[in-house]
CSV table of C-alpha atoms in Angstrom, one decimal:
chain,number,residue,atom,x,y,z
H,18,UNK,CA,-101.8,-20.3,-35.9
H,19,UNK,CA,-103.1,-17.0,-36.7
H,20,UNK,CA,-102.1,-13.8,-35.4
H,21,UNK,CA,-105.2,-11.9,-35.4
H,22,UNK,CA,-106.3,-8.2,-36.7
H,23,UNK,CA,-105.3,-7.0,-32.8
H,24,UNK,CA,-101.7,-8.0,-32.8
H,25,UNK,CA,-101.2,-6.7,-35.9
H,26,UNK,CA,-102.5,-3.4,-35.4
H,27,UNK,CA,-100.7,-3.2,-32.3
H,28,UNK,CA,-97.4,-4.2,-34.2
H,29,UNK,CA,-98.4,-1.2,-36.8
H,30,UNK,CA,-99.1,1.6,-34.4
H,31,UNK,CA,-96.2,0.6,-32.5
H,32,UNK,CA,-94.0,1.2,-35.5
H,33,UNK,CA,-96.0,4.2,-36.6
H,34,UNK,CA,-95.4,5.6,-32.8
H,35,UNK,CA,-91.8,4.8,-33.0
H,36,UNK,CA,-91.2,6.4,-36.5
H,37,UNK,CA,-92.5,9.8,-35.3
H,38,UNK,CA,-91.8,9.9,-31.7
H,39,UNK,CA,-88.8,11.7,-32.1
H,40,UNK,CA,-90.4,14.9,-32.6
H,41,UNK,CA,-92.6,15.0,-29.3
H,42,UNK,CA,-95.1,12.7,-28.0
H,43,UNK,CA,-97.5,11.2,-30.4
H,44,UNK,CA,-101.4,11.3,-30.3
H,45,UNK,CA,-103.7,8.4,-30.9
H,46,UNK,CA,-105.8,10.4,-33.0
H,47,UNK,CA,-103.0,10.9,-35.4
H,48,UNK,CA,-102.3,7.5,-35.1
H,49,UNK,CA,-105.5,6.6,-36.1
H,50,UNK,CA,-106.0,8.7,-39.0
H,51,UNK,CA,-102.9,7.3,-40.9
H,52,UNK,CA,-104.1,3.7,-40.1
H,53,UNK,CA,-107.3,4.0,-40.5
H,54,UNK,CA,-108.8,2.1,-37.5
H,55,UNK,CA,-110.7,3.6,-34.8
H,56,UNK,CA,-109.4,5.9,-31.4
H,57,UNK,CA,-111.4,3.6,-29.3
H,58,UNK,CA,-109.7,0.8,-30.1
H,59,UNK,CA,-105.8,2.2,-30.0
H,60,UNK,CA,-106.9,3.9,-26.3
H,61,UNK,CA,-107.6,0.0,-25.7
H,62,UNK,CA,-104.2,-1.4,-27.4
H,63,UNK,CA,-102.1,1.6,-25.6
H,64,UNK,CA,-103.9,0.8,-22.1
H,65,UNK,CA,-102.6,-3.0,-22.7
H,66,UNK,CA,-99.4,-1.6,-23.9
H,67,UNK,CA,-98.7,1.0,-21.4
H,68,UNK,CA,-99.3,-1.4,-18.6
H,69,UNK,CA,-96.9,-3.6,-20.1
H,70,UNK,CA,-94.4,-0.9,-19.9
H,71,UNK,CA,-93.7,-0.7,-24.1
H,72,UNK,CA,-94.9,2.9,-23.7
H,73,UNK,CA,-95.3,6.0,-21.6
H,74,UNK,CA,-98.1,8.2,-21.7
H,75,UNK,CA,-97.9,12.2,-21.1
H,76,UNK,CA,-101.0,14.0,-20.8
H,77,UNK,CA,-102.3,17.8,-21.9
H,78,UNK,CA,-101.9,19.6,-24.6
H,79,UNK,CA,-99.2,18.2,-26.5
H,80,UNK,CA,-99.6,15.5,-24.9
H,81,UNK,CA,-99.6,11.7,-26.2
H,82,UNK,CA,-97.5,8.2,-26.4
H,83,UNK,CA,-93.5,7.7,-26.5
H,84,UNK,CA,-91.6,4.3,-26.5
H,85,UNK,CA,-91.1,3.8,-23.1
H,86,UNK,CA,-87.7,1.8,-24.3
H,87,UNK,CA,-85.1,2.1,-27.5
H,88,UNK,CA,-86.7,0.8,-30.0
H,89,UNK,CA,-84.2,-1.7,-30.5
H,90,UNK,CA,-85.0,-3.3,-27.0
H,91,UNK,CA,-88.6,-4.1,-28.3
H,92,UNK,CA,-89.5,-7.6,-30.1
H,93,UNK,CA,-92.6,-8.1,-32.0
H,94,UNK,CA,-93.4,-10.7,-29.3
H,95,UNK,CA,-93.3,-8.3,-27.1
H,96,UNK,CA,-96.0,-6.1,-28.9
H,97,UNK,CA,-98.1,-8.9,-29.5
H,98,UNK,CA,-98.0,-10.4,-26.4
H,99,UNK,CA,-98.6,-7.5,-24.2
H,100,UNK,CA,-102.2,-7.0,-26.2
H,101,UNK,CA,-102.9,-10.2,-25.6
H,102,UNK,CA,-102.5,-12.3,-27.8
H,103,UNK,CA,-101.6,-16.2,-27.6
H,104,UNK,CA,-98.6,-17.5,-29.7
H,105,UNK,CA,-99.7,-20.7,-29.8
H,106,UNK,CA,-100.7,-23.4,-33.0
H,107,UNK,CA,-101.8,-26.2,-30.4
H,108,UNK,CA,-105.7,-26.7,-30.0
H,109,UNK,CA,-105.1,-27.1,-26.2
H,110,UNK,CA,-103.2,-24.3,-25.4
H,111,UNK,CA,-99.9,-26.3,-24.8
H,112,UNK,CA,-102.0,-28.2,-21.9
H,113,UNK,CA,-101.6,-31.3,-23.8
H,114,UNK,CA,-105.2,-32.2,-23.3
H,115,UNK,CA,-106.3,-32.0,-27.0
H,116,UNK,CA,-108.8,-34.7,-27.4
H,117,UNK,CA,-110.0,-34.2,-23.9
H,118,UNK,CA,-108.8,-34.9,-20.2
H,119,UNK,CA,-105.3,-36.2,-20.6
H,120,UNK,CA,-105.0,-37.1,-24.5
H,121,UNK,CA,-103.0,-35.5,-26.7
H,122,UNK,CA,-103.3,-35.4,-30.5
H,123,UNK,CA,-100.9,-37.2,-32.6
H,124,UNK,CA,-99.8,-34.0,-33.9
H,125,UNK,CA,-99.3,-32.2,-30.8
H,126,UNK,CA,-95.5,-32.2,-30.6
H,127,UNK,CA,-95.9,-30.3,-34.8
H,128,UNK,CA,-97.5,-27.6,-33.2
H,129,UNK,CA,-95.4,-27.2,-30.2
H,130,UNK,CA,-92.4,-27.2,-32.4
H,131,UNK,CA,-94.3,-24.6,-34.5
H,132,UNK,CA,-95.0,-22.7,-31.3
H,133,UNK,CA,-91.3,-22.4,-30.3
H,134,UNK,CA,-90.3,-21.6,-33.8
H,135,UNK,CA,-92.6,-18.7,-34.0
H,136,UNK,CA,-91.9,-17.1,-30.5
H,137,UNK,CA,-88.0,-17.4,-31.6
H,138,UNK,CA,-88.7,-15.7,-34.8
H,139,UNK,CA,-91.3,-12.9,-33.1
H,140,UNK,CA,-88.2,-12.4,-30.2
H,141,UNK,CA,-85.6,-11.9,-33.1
H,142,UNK,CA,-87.4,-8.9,-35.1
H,143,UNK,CA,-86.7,-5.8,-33.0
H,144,UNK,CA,-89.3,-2.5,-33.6
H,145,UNK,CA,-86.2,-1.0,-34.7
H,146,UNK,CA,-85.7,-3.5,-37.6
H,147,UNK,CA,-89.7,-2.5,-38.7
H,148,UNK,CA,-88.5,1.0,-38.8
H,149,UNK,CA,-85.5,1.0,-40.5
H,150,UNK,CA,-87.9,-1.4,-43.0
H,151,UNK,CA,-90.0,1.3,-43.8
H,152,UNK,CA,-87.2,4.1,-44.2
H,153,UNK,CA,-85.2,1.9,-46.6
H,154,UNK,CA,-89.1,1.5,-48.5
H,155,UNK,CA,-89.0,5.3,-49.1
H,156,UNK,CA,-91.5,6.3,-46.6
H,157,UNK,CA,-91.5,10.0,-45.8
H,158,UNK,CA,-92.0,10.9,-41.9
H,159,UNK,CA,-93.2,14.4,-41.8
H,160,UNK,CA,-90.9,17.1,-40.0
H,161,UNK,CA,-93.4,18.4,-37.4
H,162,UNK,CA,-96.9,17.2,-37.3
H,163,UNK,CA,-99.8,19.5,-38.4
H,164,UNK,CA,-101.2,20.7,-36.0
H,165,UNK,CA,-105.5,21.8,-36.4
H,166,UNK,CA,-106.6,24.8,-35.0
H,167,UNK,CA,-109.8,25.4,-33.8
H,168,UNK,CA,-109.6,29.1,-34.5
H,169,UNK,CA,-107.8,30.5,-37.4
H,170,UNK,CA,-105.4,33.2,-37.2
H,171,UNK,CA,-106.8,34.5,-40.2
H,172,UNK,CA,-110.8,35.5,-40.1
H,173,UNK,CA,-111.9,33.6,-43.4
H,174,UNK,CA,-114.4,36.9,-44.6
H,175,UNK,CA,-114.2,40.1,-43.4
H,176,UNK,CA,-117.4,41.0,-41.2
H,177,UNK,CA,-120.1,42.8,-42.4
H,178,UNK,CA,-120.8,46.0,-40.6
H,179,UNK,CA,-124.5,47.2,-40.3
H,180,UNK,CA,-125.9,50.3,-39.2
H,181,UNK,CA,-128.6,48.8,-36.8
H,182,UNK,CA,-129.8,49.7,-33.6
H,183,UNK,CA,-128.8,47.1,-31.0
H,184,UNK,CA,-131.6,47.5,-28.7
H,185,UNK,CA,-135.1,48.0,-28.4
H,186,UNK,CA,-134.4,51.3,-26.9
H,187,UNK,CA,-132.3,52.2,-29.7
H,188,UNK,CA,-134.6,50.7,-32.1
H,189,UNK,CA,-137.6,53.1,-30.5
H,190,UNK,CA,-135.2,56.5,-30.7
H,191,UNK,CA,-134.5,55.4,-34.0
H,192,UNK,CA,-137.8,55.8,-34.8
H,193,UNK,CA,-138.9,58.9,-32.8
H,194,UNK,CA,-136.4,60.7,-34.2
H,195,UNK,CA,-137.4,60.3,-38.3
């Protein structure tokens, strides 16, 4: 069993959202800048998660994503399962039809066993415990986000003023009158 690039990213923006959240809502673009994966794809992860009712989404300008419950009330399973993703180490799909209509491998009840093993151990990590992880590793969550401005505040070069006619009109009494 594999859990594949999707979970995990799910499981990493999820614990990115809930380390900043506290501040205000949190974009995806933010998101994705500090994980380094593309907006498409987290707008595609949020939709699953959002309808699985892990987050909340509040549009506009300052808008973005918020845990939709504490932290602590959100497994890993949860995360992966609502992008998704299948727990599950049996070929078959725990259809017990591995070598065809009716037969099962010899190995099937392993990766059953593995399959319950791995859904307890998923259900006991709380997004909570991921957080608290990463502020016992020394990981720095900014104060307030930065925000871009389209316009600075500041003009970068003072404008250049030139004594020029702004018409043709202007431009011809300039003229008649040298």
């Amino acid at each position: 069993m594999r859990i594949t690039t999707r979970g995990q990213l799910a499981v990493s923006a999820m614990t990115d959202l809930a380390l900043r959240q506290k501040m205000r809502p949190v974009a995806l673009s933010t998101i994705s800048a500090r994980q380094g994966t593309s907006l498409s794809y987290l707008e595609q992860l949020f939709s699953a998660l959002r309808r699985a009712g892990l987050v909340d989404s509040t549009r506009g300008p300052g808008g973005g994503y918020t845990l939709a419950r504490k932290a602590a009330d959100i497994t890993v399973a949860d995360i992966i399962v609502s992008v998704d993703e299948p727990i599950d180490a049996t070929q078959c799909g725990g259809k017990e039809n591995c070598h065809g209509e009716g037969e099962r491998c010899m190995t099937h009840d392993l990766w059953s066993a593995l399959n319950v093993r791995m859904v307890e151990f998923l259900d006991s990590v709380s997004l909570q415990k991921l957080v608290d992880d990463q502020l016992a590793k020394g990981l720095q969550v900014e104060d307030r986000p930065t925000i871009k401005r389209a316009i600075s505040a500041m003009p970068s070069a003072k404008p250049i003023r030139i004594n020029a006619p702004n018409s043709v009109f202007a431009l011809g009494n300039a003229f008649s009158k040298s």
